[in-house]
mmCIF file with all atom_site columns, C-alpha atoms in Angstrom:
data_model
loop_
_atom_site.group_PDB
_atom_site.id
_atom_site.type_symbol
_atom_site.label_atom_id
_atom_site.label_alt_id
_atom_site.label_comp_id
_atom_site.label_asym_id
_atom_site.label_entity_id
_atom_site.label_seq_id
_atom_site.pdbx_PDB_ins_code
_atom_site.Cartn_x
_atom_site.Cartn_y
_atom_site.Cartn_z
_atom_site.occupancy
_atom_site.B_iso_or_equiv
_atom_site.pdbx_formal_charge
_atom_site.auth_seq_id
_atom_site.auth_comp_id
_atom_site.auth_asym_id
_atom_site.auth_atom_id
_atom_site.pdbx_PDB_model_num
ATOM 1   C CA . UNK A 1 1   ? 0.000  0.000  0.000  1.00 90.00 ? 242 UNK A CA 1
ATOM 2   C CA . UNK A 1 2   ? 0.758  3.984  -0.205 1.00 93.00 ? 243 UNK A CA 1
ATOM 3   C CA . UNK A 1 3   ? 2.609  4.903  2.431  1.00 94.00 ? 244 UNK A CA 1
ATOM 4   C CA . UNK A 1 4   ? 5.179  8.185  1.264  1.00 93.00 ? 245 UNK A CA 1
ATOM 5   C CA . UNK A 1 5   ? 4.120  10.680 -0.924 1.00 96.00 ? 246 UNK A CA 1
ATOM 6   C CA . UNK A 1 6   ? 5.955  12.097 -3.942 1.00 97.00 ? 247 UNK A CA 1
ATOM 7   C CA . UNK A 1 7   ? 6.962  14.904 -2.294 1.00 97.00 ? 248 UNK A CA 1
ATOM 8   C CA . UNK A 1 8   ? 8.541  13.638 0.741  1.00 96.00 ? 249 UNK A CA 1
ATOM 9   C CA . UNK A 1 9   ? 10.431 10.845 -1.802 1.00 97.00 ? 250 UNK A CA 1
ATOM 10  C CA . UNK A 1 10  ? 11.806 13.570 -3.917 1.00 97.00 ? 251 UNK A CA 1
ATOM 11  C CA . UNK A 1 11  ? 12.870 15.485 -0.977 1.00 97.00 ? 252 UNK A CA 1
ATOM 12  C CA . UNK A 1 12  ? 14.393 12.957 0.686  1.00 97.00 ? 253 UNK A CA 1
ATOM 13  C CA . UNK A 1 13  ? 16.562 11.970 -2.232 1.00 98.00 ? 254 UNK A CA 1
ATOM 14  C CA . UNK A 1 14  ? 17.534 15.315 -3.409 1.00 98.00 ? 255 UNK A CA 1
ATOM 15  C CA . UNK A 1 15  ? 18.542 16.491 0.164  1.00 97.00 ? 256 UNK A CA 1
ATOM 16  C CA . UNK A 1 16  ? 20.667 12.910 0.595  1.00 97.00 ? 257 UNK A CA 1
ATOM 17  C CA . UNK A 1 17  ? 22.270 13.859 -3.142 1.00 97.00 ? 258 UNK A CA 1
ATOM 18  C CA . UNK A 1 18  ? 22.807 17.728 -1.928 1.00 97.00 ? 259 UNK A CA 1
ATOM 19  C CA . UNK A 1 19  ? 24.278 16.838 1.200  1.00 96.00 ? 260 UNK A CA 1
ATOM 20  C CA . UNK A 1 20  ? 26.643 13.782 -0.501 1.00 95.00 ? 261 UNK A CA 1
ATOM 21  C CA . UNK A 1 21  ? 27.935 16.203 -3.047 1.00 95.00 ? 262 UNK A CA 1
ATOM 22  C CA . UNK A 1 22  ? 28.312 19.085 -0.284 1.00 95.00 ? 263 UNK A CA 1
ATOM 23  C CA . UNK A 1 23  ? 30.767 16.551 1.664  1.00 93.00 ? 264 UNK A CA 1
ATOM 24  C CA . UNK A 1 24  ? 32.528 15.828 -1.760 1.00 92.00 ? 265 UNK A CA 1
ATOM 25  C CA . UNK A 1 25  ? 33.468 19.779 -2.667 1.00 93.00 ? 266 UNK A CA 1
ATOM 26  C CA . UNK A 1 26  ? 34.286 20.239 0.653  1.00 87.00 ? 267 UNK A CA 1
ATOM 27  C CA . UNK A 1 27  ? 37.875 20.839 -0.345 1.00 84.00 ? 268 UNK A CA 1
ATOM 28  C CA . UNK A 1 28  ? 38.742 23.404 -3.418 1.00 79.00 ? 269 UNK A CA 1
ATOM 29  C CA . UNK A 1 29  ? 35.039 23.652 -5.666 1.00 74.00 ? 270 UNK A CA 1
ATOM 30  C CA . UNK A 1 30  ? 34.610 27.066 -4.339 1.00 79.00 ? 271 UNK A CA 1
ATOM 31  C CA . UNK A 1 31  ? 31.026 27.944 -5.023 1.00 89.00 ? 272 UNK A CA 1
ATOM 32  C CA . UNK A 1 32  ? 30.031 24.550 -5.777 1.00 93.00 ? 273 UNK A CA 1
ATOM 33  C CA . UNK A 1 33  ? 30.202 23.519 -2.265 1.00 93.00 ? 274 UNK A CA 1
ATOM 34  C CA . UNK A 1 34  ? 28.405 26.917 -0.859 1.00 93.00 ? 275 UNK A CA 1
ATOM 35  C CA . UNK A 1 35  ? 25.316 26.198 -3.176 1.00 95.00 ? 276 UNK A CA 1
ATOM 36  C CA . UNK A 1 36  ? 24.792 22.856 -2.485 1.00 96.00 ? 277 UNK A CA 1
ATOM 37  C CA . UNK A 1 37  ? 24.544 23.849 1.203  1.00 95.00 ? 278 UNK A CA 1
ATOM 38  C CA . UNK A 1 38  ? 21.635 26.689 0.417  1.00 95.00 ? 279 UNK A CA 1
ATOM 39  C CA . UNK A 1 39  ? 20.042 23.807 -1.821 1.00 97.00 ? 280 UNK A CA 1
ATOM 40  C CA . UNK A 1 40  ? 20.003 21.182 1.438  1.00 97.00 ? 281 UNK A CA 1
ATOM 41  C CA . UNK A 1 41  ? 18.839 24.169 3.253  1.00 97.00 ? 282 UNK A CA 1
ATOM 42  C CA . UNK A 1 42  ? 16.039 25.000 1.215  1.00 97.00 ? 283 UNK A CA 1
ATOM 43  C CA . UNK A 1 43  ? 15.039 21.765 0.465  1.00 98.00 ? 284 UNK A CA 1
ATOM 44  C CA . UNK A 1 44  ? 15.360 20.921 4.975  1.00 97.00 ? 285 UNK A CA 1
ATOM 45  C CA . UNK A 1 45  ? 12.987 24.479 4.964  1.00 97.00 ? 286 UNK A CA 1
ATOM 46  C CA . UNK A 1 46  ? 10.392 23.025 1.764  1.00 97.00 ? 287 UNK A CA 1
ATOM 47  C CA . UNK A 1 47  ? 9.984  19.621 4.273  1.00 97.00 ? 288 UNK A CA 1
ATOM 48  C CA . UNK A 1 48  ? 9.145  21.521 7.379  1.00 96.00 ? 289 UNK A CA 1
ATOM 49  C CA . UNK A 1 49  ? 5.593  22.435 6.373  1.00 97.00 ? 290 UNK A CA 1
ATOM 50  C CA . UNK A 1 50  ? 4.733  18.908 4.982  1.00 96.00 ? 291 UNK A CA 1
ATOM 51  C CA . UNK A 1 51  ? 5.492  17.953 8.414  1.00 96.00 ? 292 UNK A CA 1
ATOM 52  C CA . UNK A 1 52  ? 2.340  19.700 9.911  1.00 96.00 ? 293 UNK A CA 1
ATOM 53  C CA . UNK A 1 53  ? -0.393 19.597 6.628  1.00 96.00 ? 294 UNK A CA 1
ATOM 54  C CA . UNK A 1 54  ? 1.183  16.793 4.328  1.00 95.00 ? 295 UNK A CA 1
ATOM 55  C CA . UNK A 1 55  ? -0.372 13.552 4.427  1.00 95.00 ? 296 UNK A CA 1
ATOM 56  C CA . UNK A 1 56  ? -0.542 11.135 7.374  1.00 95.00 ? 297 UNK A CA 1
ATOM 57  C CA . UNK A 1 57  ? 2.960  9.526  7.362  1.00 94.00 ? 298 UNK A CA 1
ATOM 58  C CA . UNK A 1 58  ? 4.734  12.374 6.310  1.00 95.00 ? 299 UNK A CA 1
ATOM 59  C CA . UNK A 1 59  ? 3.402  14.433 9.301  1.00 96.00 ? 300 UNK A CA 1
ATOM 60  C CA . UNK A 1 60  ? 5.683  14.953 12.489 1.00 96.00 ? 301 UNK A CA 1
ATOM 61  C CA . UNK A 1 61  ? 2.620  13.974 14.653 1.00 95.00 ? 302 UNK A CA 1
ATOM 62  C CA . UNK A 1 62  ? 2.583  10.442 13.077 1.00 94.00 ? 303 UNK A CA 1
ATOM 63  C CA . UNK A 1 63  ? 5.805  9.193  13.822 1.00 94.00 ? 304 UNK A CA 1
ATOM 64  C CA . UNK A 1 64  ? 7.304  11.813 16.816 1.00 97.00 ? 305 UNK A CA 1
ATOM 65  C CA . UNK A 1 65  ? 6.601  10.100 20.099 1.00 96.00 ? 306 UNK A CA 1
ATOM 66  C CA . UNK A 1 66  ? 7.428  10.682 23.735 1.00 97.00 ? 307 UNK A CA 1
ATOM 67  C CA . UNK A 1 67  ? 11.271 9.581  24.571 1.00 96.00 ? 308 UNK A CA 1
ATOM 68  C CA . UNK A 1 68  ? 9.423  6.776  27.136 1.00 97.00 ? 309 UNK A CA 1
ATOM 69  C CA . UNK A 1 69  ? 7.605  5.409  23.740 1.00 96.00 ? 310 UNK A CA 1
ATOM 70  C CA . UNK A 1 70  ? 10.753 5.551  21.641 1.00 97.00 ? 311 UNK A CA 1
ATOM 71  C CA . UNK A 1 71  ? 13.407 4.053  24.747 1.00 97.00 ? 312 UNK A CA 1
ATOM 72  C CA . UNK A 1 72  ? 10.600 1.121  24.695 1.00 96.00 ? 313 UNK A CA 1
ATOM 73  C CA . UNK A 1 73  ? 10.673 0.600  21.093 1.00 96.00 ? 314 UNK A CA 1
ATOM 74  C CA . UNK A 1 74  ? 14.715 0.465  20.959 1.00 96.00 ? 315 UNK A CA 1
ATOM 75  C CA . UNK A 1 75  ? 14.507 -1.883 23.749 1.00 96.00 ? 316 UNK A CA 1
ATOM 76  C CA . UNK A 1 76  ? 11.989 -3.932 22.107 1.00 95.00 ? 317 UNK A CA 1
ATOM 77  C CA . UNK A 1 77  ? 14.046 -3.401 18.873 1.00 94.00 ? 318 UNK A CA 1
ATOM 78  C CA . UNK A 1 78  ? 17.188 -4.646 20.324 1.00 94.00 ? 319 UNK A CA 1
ATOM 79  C CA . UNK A 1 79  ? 15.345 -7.640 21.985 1.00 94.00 ? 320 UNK A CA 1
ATOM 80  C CA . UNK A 1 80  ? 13.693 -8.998 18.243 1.00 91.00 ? 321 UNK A CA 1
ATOM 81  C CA . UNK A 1 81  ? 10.302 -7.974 19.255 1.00 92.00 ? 322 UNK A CA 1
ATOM 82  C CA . UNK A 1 82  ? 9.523  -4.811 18.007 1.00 91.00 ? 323 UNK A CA 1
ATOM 83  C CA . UNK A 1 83  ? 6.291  -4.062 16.235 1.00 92.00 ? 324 UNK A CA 1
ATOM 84  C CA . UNK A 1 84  ? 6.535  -3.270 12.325 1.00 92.00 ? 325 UNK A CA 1
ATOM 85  C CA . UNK A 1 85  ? 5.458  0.638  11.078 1.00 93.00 ? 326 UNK A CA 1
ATOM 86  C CA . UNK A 1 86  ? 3.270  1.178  8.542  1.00 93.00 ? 327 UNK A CA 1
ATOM 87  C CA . UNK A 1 87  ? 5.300  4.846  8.515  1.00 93.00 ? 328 UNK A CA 1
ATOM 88  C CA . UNK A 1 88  ? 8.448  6.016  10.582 1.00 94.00 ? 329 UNK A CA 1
ATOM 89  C CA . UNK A 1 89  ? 9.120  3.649  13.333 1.00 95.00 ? 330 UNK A CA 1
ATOM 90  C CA . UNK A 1 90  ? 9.773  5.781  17.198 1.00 96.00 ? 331 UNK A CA 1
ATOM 91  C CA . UNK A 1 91  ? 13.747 6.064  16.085 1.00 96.00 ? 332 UNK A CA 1
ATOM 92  C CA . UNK A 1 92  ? 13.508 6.863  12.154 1.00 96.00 ? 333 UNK A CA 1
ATOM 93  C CA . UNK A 1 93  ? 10.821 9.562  13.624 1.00 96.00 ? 334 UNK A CA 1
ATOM 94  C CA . UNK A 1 94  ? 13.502 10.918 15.881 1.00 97.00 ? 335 UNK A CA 1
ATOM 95  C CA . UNK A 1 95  ? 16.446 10.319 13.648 1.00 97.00 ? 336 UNK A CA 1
ATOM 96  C CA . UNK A 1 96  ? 14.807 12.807 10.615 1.00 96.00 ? 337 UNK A CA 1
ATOM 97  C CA . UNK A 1 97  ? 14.360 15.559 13.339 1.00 97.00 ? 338 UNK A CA 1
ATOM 98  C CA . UNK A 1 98  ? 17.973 15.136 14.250 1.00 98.00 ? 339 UNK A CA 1
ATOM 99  C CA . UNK A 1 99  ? 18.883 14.848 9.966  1.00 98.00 ? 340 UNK A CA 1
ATOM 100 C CA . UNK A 1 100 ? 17.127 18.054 9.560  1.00 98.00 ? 341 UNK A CA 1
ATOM 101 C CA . UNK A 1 101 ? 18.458 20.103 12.527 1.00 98.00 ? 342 UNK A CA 1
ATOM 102 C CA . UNK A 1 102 ? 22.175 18.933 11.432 1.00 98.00 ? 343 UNK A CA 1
ATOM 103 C CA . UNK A 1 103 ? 21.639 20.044 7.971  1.00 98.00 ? 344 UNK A CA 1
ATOM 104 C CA . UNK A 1 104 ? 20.440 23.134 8.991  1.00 97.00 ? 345 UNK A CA 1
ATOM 105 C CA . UNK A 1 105 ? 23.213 23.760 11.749 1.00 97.00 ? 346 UNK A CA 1
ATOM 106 C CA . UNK A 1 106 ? 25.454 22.940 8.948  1.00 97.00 ? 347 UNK A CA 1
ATOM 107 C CA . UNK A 1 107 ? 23.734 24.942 6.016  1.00 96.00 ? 348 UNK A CA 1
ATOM 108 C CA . UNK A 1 108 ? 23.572 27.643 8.675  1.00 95.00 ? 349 UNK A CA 1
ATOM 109 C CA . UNK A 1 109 ? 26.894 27.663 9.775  1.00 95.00 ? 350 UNK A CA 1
ATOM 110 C CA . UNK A 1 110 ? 28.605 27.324 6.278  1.00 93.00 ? 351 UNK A CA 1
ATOM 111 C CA . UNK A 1 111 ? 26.356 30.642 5.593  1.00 92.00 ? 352 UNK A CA 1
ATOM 112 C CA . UNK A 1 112 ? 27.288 32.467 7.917  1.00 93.00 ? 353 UNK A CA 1
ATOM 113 C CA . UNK A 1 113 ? 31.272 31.972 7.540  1.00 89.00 ? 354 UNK A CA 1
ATOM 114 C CA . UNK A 1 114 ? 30.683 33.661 3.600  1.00 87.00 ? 355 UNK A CA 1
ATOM 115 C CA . UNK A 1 115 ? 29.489 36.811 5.703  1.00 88.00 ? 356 UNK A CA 1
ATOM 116 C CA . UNK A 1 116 ? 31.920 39.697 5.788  1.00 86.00 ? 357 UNK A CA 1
ATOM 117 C CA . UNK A 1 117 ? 31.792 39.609 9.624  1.00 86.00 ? 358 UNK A CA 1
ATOM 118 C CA . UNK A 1 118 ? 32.629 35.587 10.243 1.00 80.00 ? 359 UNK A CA 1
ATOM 119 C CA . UNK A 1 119 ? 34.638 35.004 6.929  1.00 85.00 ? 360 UNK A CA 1
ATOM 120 C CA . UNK A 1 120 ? 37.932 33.679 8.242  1.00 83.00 ? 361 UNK A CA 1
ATOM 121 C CA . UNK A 1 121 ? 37.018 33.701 11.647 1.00 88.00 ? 362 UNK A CA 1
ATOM 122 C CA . UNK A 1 122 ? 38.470 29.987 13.037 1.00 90.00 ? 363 UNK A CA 1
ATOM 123 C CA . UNK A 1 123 ? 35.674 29.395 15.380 1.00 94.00 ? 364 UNK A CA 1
ATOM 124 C CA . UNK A 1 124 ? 33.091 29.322 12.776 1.00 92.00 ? 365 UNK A CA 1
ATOM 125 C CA . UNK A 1 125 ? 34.646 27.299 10.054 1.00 92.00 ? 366 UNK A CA 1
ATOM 126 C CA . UNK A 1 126 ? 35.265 24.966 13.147 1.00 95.00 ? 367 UNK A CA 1
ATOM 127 C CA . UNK A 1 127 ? 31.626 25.014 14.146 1.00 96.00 ? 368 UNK A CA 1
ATOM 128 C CA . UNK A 1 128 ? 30.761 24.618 10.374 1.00 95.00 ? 369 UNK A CA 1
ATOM 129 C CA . UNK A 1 129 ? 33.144 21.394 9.992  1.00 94.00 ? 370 UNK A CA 1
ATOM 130 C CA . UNK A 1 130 ? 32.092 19.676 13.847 1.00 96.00 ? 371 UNK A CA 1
ATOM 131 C CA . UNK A 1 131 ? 28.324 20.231 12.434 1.00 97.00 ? 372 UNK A CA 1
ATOM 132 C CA . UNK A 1 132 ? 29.464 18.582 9.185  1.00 96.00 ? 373 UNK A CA 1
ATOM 133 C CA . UNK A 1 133 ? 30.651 15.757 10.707 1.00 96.00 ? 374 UNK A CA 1
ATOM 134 C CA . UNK A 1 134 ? 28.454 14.859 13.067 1.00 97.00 ? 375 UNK A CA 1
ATOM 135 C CA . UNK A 1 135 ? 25.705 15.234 9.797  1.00 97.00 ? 376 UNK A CA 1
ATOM 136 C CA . UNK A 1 136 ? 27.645 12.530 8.172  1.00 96.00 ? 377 UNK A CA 1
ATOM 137 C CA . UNK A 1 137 ? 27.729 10.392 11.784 1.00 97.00 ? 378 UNK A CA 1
ATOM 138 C CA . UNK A 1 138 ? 23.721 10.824 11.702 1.00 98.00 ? 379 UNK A CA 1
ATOM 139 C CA . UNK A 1 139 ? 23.691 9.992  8.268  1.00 97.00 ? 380 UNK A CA 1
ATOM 140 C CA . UNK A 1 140 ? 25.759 6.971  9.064  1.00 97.00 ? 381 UNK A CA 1
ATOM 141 C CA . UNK A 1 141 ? 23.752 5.595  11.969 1.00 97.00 ? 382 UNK A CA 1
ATOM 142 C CA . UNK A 1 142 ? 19.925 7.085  9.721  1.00 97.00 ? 383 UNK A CA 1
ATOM 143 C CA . UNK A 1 143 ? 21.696 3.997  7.050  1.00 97.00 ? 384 UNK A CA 1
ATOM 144 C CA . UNK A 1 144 ? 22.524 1.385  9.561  1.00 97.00 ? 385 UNK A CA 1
ATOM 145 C CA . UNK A 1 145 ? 18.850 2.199  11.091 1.00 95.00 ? 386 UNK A CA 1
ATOM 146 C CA . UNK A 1 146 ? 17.410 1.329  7.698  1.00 96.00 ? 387 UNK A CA 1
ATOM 147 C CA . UNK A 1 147 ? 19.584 -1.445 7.051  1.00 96.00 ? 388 UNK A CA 1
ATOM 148 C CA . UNK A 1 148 ? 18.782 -3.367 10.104 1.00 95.00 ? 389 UNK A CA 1
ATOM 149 C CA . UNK A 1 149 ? 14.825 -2.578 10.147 1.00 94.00 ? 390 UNK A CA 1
ATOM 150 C CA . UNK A 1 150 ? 15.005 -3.982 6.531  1.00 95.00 ? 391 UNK A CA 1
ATOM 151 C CA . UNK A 1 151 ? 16.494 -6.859 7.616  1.00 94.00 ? 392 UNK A CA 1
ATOM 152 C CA . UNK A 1 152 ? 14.260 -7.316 10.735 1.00 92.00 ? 393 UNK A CA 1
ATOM 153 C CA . UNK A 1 153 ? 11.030 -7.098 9.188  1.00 91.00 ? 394 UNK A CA 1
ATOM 154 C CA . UNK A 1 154 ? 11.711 -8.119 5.994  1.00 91.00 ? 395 UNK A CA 1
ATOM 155 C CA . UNK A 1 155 ? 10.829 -5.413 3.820  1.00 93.00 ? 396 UNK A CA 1
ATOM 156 C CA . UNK A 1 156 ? 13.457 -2.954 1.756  1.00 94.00 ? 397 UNK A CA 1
ATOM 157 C CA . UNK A 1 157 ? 12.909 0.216  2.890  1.00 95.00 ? 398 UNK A CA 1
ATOM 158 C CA . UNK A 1 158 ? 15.200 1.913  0.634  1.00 94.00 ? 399 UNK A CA 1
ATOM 159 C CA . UNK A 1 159 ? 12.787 0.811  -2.491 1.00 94.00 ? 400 UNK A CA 1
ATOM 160 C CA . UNK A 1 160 ? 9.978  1.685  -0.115 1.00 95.00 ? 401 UNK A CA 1
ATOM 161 C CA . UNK A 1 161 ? 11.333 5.358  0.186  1.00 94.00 ? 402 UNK A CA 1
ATOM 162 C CA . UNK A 1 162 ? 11.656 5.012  -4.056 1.00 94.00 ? 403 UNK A CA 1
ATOM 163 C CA . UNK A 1 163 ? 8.306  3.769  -5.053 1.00 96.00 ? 404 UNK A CA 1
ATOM 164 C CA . UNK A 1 164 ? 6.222  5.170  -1.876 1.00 94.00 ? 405 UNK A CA 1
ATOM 165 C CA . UNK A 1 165 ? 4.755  1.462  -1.082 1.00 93.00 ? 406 UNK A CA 1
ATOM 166 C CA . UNK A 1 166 ? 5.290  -0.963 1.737  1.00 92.00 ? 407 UNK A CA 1
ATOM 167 C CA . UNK A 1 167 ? 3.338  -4.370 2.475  1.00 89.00 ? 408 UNK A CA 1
ATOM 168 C CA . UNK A 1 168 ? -0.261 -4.644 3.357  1.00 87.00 ? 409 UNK A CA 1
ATOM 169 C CA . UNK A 1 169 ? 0.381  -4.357 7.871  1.00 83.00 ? 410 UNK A CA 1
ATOM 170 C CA . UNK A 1 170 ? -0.136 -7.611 9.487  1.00 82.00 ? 411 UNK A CA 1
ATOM 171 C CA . UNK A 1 171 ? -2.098 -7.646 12.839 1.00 79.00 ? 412 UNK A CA 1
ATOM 172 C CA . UNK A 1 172 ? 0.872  -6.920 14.426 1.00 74.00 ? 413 UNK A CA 1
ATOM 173 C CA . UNK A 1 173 ? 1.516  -3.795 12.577 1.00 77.00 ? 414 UNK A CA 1
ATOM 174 C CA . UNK A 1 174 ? 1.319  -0.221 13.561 1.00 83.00 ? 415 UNK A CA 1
ATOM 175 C CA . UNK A 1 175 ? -0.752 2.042  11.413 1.00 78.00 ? 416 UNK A CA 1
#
């Protein structure tokens, strides 16, 4: 069934391409690297609406729950018995928040050393490459998150997050 919409696919998979070839003109593309960081940025700011009026699974209210909910779930997780998500599971919920504030602590940051008042200044382009980094650590674990909820329930998420479908839910299922 229809679980992601167009939008959120498309969003998801040009922010992971802006943010890839960000990383990769890190060093020596000049303005390259400075655009792909507004494009992240604007794309991070074009997802923050479809959190509150897009439909059901996109919306933060669907798959943000309280950190007793989501320490239960990785428990249950790490034990084999964790239920299966029509949508985000508790941790992918949590784990786009924290994708979405690093890319914007890192758009933000790379901004603001191109000002005349930061450019040069060492504690910014510091700031800029600690955000960077740990963006690429959440990036990391957001892959190994997928990867093993793939393998636990048996479904690929990645060509779920292409084609927008996922299996029928069992009775076991969350909706």
């Amino acid at each position: 069934m229809r679980v992601w919409d167009p939008y959120v696919r498309v969003l998801h998979w040009l922010l992971a391409i802006a943010v890839l070839l960000a990383w990769l003109t890190r060093e020596g593309w000049g303005l390259w690297h400075d655009w792909l960081g507004y494009a992240a940025l604007a794309l991070t700011a074009a997802r923050l609406p479809w959190g509150w009026f897009g439909p059901k699974h996109a919306r933060f209210a669907d798959f943000l729950y309280a950190p007793g909910h989501t320490l239960a779930y990785a428990r249950s997780f790490l034990k084999a018995t964790a239920p299966r998500y029509l949508g985000h599971n508790p941790l992918g919920g949590w784990m786009i928040v924290a994708l979405l504030a690093g890319v914007a602590a890192t758009s933000a940051t790379g901004w603001l050393y191109t000002t005349d008042t930061y450019w040069g200044v060492e504690w910014v382009a510091t700031l800029h490459e600690w955000c960077a980094n740990l963006l690429l650590a959440l990036a990391a674990l957001h892959v190994a998150g997928i990867a093993a909820a793939s393998l636990r329930h048996r479904e690929n998420l990645v060509a779920a997050m292409i084609h927008g479908r996922k299996r029928t839910p069992g009775p076991n299922d969350i909706v």
